[in-house]
XYZ file of N, CA and C in Angstrom:
741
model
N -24.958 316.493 169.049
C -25.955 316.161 170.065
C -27.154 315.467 169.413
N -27.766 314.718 170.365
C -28.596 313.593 169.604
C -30.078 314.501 169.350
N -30.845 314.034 168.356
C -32.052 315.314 168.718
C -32.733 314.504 169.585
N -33.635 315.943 170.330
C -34.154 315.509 171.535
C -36.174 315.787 171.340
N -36.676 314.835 171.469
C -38.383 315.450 171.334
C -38.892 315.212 172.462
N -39.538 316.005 172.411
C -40.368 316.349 174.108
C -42.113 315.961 173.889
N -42.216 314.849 174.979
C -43.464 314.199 174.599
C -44.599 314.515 176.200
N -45.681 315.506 175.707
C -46.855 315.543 176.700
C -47.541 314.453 177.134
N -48.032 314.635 178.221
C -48.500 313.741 179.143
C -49.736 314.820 179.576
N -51.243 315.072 179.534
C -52.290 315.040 179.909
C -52.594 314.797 181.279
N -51.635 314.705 181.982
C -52.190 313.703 183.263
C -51.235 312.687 183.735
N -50.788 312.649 184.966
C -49.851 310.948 185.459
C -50.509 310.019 184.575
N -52.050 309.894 185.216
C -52.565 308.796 184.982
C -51.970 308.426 182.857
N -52.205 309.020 182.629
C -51.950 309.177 181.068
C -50.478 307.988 180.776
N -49.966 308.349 181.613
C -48.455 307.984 180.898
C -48.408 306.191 181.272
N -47.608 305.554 180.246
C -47.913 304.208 180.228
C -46.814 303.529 181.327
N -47.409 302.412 182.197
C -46.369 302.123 183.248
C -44.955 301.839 182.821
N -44.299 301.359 181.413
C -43.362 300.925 181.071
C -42.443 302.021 180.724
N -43.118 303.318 180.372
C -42.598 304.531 180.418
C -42.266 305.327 181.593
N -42.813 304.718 182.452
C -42.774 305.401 183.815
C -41.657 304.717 184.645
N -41.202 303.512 183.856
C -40.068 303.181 184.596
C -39.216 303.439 183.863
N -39.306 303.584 182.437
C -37.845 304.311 181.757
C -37.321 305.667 182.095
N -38.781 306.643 182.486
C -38.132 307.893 183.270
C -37.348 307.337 184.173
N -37.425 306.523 185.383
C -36.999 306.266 186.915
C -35.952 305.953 186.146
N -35.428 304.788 185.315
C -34.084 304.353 185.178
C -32.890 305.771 184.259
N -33.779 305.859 183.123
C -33.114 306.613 182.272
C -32.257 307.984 183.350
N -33.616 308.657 183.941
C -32.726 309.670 184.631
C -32.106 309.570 185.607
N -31.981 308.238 186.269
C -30.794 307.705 187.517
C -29.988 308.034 186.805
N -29.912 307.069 185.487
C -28.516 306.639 184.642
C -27.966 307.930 184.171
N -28.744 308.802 183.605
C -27.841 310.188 182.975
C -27.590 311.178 183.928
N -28.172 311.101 185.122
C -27.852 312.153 185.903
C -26.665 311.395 187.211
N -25.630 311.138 187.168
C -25.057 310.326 188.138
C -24.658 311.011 189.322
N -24.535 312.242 189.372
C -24.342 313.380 190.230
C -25.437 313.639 191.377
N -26.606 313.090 191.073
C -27.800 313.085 191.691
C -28.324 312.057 191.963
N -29.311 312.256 193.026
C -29.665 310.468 193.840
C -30.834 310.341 193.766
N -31.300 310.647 192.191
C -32.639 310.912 191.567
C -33.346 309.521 191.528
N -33.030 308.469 191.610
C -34.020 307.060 191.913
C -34.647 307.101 193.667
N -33.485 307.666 194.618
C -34.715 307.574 195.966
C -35.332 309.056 195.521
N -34.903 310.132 195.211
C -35.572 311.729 195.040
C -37.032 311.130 194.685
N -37.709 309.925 193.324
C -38.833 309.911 192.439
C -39.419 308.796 193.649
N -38.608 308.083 194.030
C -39.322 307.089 195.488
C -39.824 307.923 196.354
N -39.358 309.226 196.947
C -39.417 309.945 197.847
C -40.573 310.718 197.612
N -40.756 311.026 196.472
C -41.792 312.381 195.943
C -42.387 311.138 194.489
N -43.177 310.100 194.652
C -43.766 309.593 194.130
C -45.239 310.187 193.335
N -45.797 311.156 194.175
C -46.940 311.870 193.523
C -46.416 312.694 192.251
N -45.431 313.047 192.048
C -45.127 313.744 190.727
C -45.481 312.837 189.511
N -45.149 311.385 189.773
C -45.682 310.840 188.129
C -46.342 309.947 189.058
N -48.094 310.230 189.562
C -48.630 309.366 190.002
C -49.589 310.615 190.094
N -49.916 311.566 190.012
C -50.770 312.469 190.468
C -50.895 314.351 189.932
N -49.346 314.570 189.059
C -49.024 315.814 188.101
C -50.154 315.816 187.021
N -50.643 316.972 187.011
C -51.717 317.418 185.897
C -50.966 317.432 184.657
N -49.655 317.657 184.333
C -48.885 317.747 183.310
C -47.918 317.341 183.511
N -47.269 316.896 182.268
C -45.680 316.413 182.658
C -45.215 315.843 181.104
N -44.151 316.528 180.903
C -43.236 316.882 179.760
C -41.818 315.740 180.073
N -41.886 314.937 178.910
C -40.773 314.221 179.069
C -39.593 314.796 177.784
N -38.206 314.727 177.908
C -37.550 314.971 177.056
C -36.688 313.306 177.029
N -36.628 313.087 175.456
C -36.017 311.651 175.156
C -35.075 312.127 173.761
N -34.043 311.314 173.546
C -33.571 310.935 172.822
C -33.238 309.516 172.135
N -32.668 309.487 171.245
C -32.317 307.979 171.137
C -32.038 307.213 171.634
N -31.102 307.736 172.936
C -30.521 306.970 173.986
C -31.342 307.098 175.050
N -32.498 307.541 175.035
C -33.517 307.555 176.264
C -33.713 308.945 176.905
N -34.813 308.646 177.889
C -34.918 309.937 178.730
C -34.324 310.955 179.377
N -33.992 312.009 178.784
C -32.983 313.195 179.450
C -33.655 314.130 179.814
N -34.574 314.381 180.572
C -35.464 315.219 181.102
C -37.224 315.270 181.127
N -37.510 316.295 182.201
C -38.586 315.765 182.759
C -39.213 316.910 183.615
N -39.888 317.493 183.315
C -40.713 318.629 184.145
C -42.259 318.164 184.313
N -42.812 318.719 185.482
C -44.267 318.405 186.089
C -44.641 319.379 186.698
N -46.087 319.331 186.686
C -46.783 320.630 187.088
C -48.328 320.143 187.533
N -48.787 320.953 188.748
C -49.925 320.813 189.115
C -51.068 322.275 188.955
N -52.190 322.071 188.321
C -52.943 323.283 188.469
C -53.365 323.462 190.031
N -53.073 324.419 191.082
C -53.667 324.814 192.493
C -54.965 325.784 192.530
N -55.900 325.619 193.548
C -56.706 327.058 193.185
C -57.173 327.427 194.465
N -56.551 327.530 195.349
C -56.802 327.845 196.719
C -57.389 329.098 196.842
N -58.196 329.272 197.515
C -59.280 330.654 197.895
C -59.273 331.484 196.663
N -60.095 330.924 195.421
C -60.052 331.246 194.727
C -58.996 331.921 194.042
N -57.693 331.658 193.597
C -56.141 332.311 193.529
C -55.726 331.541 192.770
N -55.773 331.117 191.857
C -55.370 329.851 190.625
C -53.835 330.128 190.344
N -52.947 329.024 190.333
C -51.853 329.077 190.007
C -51.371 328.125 189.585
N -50.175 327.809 188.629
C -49.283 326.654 188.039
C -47.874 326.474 189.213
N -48.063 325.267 189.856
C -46.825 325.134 190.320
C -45.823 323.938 190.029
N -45.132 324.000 189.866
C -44.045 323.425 189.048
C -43.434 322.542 190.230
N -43.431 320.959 189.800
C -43.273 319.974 190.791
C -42.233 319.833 190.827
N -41.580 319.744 189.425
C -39.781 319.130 189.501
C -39.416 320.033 188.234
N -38.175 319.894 188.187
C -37.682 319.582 186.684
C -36.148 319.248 186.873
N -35.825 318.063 186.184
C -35.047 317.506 186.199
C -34.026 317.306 184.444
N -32.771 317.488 184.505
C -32.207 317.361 183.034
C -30.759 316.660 183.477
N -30.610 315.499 182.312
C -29.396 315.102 182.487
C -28.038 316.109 182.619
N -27.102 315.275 183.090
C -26.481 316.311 183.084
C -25.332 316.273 181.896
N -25.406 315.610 180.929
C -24.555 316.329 179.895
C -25.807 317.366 179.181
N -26.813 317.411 179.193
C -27.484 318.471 178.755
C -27.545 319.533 180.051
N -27.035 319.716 180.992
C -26.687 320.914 181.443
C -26.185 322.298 180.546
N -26.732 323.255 180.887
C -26.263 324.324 180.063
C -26.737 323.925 178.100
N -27.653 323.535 178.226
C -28.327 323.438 176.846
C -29.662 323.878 176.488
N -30.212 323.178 175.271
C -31.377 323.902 175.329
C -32.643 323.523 176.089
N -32.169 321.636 176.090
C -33.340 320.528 176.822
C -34.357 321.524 177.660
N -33.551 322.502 179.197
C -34.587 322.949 179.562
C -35.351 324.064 179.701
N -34.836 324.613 178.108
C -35.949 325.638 177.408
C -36.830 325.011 176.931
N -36.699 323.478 176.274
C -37.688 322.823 175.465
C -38.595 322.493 176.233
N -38.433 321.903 177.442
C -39.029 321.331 178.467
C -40.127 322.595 179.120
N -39.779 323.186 179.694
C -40.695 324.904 180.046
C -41.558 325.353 179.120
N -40.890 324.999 177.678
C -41.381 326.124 176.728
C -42.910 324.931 176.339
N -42.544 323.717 176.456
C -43.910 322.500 175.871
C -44.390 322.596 177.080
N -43.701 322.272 178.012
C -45.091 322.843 179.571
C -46.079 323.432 179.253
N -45.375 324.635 179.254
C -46.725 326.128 179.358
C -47.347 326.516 178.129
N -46.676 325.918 176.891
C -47.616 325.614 175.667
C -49.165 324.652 175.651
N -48.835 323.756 176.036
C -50.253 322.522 176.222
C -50.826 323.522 177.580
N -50.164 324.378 178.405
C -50.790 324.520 179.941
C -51.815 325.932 178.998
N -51.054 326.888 177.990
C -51.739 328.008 177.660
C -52.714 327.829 177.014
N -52.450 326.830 175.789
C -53.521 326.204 174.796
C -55.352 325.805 175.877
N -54.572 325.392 176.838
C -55.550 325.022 177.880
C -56.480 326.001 178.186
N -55.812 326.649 179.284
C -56.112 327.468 179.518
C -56.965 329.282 178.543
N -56.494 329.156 177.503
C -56.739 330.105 176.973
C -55.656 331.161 176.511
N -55.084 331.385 177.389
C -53.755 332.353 177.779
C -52.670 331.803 178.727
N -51.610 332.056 178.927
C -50.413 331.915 179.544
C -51.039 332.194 181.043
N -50.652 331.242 182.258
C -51.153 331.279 183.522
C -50.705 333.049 184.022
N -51.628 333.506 185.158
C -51.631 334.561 185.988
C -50.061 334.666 186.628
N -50.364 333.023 187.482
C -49.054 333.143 188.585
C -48.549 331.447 188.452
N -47.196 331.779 188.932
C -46.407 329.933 188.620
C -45.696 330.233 189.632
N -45.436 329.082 190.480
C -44.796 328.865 191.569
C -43.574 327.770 191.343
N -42.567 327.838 192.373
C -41.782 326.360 192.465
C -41.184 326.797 193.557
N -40.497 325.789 194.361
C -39.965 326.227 195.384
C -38.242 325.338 194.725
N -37.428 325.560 195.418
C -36.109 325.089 195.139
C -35.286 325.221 195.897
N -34.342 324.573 196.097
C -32.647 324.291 196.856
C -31.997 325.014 195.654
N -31.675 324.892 194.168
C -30.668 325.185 193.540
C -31.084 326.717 193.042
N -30.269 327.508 193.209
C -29.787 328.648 192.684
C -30.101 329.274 191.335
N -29.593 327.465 190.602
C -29.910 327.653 189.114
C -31.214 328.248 188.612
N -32.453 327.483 189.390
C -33.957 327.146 189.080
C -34.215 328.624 189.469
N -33.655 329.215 190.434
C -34.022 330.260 190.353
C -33.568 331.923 189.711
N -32.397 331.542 188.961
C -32.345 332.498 187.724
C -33.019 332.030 186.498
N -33.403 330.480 186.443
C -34.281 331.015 185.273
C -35.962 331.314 185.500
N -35.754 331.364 186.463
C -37.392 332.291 187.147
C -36.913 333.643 186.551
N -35.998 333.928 187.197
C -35.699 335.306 187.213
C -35.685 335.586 185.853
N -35.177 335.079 184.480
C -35.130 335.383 182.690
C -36.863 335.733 182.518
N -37.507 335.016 183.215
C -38.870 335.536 182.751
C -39.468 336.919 182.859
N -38.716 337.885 183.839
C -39.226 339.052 184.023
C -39.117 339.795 182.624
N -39.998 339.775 181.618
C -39.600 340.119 179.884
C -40.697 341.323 180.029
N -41.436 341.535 181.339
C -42.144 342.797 181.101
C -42.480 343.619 182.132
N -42.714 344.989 181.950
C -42.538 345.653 183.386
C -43.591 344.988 184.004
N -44.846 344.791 183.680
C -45.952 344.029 184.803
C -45.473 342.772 185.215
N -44.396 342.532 184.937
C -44.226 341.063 185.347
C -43.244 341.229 186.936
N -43.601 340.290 188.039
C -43.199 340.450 189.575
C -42.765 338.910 189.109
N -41.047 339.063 189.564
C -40.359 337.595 190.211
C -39.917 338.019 191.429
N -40.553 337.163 192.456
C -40.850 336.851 193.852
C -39.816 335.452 194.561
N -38.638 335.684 195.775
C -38.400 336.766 196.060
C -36.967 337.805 194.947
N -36.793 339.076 195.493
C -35.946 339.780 194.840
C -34.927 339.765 195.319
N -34.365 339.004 196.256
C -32.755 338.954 197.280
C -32.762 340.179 198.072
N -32.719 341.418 197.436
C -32.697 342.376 198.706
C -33.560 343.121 199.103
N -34.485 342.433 199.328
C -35.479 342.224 200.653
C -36.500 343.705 199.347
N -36.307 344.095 198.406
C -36.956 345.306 197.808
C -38.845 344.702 197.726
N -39.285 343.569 198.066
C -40.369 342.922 196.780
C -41.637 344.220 197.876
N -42.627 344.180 197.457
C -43.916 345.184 197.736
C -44.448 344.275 198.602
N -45.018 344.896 200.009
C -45.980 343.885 200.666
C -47.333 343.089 200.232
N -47.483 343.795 199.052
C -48.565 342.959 198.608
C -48.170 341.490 198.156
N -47.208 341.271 197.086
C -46.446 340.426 196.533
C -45.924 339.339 197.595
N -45.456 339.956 198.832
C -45.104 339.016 199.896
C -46.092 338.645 200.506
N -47.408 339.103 201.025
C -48.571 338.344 201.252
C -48.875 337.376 200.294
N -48.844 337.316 199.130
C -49.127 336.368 198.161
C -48.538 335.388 198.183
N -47.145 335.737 198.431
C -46.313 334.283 198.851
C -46.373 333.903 200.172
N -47.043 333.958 201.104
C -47.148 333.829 202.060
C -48.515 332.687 201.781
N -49.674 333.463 201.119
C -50.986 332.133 201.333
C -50.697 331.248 200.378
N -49.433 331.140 199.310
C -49.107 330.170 198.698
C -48.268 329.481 199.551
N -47.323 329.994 200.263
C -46.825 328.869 200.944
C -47.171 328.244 202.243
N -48.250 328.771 202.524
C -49.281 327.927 203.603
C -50.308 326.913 202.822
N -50.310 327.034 201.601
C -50.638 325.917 201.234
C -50.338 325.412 200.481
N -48.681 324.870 200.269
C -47.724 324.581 199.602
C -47.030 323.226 200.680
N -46.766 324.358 201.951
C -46.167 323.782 202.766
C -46.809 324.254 204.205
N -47.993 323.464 204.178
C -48.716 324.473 205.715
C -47.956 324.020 207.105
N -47.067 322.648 207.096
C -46.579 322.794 208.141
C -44.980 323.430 208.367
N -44.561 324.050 207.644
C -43.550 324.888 207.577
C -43.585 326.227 207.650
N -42.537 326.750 208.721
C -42.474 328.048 209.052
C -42.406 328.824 207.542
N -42.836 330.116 207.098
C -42.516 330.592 205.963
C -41.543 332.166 206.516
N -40.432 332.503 206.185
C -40.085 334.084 206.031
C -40.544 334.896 204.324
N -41.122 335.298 204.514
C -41.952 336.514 203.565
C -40.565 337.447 202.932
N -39.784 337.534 203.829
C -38.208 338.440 203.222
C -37.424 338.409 202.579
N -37.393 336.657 202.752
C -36.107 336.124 201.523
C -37.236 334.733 200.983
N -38.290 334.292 201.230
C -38.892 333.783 200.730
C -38.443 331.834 200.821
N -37.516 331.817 201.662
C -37.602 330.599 202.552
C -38.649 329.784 202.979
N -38.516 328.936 202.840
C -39.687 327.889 203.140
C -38.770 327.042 204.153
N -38.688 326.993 205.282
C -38.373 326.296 206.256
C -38.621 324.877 206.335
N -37.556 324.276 206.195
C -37.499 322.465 205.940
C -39.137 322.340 204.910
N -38.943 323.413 204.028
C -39.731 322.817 202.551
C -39.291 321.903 201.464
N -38.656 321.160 201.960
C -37.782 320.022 201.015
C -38.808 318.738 201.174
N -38.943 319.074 202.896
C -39.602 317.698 203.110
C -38.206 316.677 203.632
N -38.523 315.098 202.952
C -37.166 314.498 203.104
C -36.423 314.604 202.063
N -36.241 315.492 201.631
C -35.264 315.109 200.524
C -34.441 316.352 200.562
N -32.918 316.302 201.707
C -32.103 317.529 201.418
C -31.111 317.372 200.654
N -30.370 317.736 200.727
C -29.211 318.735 199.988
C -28.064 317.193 199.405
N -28.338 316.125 199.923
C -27.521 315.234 199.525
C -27.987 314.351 198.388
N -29.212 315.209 197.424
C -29.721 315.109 196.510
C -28.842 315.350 195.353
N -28.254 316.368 195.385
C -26.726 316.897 194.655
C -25.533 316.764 195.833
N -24.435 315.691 194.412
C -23.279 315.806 195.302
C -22.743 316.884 195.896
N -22.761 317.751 195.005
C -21.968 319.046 195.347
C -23.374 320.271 195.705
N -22.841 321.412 196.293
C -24.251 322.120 196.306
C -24.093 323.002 195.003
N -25.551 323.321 194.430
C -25.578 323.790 192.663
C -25.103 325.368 193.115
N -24.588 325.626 192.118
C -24.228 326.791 191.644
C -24.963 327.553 190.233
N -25.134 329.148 190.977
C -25.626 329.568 189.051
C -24.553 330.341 188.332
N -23.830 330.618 188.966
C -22.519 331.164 188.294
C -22.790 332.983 188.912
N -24.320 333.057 189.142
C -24.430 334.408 189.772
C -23.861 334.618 191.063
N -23.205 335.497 191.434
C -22.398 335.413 192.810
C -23.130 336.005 194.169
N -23.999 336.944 193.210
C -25.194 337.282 194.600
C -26.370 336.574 194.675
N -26.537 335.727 193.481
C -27.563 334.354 193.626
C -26.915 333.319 194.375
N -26.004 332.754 194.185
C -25.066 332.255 194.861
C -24.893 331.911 196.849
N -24.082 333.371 196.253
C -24.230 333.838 198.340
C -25.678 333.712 199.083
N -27.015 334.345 197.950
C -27.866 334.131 198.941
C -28.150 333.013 199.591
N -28.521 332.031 198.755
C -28.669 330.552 198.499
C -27.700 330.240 199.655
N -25.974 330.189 199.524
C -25.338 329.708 200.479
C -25.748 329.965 202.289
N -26.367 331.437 201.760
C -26.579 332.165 203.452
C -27.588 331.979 204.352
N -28.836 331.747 202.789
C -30.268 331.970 203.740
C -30.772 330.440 203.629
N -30.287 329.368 202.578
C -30.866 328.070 202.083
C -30.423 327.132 203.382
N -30.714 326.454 203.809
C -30.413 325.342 204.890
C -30.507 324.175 203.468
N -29.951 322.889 204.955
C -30.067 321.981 203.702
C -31.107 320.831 203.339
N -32.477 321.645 204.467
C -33.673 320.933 204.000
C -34.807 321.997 203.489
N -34.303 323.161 203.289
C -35.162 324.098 203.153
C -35.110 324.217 201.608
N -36.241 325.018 201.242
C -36.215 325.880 199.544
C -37.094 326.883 199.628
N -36.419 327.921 198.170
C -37.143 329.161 198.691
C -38.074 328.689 197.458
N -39.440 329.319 197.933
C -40.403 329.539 197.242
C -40.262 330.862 196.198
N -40.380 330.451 194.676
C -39.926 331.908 193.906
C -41.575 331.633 193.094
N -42.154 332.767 192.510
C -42.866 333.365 191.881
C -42.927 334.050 190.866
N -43.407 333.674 189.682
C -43.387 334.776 188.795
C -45.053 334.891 188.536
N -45.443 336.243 188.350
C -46.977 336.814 188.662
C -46.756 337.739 187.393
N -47.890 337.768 186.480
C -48.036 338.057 185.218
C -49.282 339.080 185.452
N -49.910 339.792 185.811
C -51.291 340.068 186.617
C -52.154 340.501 185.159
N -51.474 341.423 184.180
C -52.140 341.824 183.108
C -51.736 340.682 181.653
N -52.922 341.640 181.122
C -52.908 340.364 179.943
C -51.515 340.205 178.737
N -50.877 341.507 178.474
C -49.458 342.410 178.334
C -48.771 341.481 178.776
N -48.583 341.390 180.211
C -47.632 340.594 180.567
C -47.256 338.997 180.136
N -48.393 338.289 180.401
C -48.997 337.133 179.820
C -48.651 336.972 178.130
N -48.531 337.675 177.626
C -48.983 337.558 176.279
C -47.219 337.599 176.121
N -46.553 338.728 176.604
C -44.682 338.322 176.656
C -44.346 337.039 176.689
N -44.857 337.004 177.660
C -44.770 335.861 178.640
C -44.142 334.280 177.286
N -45.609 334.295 177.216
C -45.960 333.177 175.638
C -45.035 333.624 174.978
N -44.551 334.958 174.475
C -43.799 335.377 173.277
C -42.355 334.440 174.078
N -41.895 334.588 175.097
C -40.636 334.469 175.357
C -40.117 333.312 175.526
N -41.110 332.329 175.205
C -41.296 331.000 175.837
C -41.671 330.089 173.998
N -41.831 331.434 173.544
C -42.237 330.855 171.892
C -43.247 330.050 171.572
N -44.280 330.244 172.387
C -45.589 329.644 172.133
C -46.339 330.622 171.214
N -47.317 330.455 170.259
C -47.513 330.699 169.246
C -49.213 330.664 170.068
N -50.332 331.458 169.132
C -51.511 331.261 169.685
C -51.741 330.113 169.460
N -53.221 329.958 169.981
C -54.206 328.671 168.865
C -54.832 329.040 168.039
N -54.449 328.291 166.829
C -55.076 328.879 165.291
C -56.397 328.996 165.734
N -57.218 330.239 165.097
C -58.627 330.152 164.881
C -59.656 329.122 164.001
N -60.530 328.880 164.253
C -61.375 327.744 163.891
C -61.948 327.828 162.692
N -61.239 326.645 161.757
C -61.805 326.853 160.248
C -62.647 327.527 159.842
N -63.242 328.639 158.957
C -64.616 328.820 158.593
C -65.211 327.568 157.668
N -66.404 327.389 157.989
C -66.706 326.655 156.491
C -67.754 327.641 155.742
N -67.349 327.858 154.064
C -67.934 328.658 153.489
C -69.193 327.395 152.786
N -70.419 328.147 153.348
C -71.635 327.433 153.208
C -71.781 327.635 150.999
């Protein structure tokens, strides 16, 4: 496999226009399964308006691509995660550990610490077991839980996130559906519909997902314990402390 380096972006504005069309082409071309040139026409604010955004390249060009916006609605600060996209012979590899793991590295460095709460909403199944790998500590809540177990507090939370995520969409709080939260872009985004190989991730997805809808998932870190896993699991390292100079 070719090596792959993952290059930050500061900002849309940041990234150079000639690069911004090698994402659009590169990931048409490696992902052929997906109808990812109208998907980036369709949802143009992701590299025109993302606070962050992680490209993965190789020699042969761009094989992935994650984006993220900082939100802070009624005072409630959160990271929500715009896309992420990986070719698909890097399916089932490491690309999108690398991709997550340089995200929330430049996002923690930022910030200070690893974010409170991160959002994404999704159609595929997949995106949402690897929400689910993050639960690495008991304070840590991934939102929703499939059988209907999550605490009403936790479901209010996803509730004023997804009123202002998606305020003109119905939200269910139970299975965490976002009602035609796709927007325009359904299910004929993937030829086939994704699979995670989990069979009760799976079924839910098949039962409760329509094919313009996505469920809104959550992972909420509330203590600093959690947060600090969090970074560990993701292999972000602190920020070195600041030279002394001996006078």
């Amino acid at each position: 496999m070719s090596h792959v380096r993952f290059r930050y972006f500061a900002g849309a504005e940041s990234i150079p226009a000639e690069f911004v069309h090698r994402i659009r082409t590169d990931l048409a071309r490696s992902m052929p399964r997906h109808q990812v040139a109208d998907y980036l026409t369709t949802k143009q604010h992701i590299l025109r308006e993302s606070h962050h955004l992680v490209a993965a390249e190789t020699a042969h060009g761009c094989v992935g691509l994650i984006a993220a916006t900082e939100r802070d609605p009624d005072d409630r600060p959160f990271t929500y995660v715009e896309t992420l996209l990986v070719a698909e012979e890097h399916h089932g590899g490491t690309v999108a550990f690398g991709l997550v793991s340089r995200l929330f590295r430049e996002i923690t460095h930022r910030l200070g610490e690893f974010p409170e709460l991160v959002a994404m909403k999704t159609y595929t199944p997949k995106a949402y077991t690897v929400m689910r790998r993050f639960t690495v500590h008991d304070d840590i809540r991934c939102y929703p839980s499939l059988d209907g177990s999550d605490p009403d507090e936790v479901r209010r939370l996803a509730a004023r996130l997804a009123a202002r995520l998606s305020p003109e969409c119905r939200f269910d709080p139970r299975t965490g559906v976002v009602v035609h939260g796709g927007g325009t872009v359904g299910s004929d985004f993937w030829r086939y519909r994704p699979r995670s190989g989990n069979r009760r991730v799976d079924t839910f997805f098949a039962a409760e997902v329509g094919e313009f809808d996505r469920v809104l998932c959550l992972v909420h870190a509330p203590t600093p314990a959690a947060r600090a896993a969090l970074a560990a699991a993701l292999r972000i390292t602190p920020n070195p402390a600041p030279r002394q100079e001996i006078a």
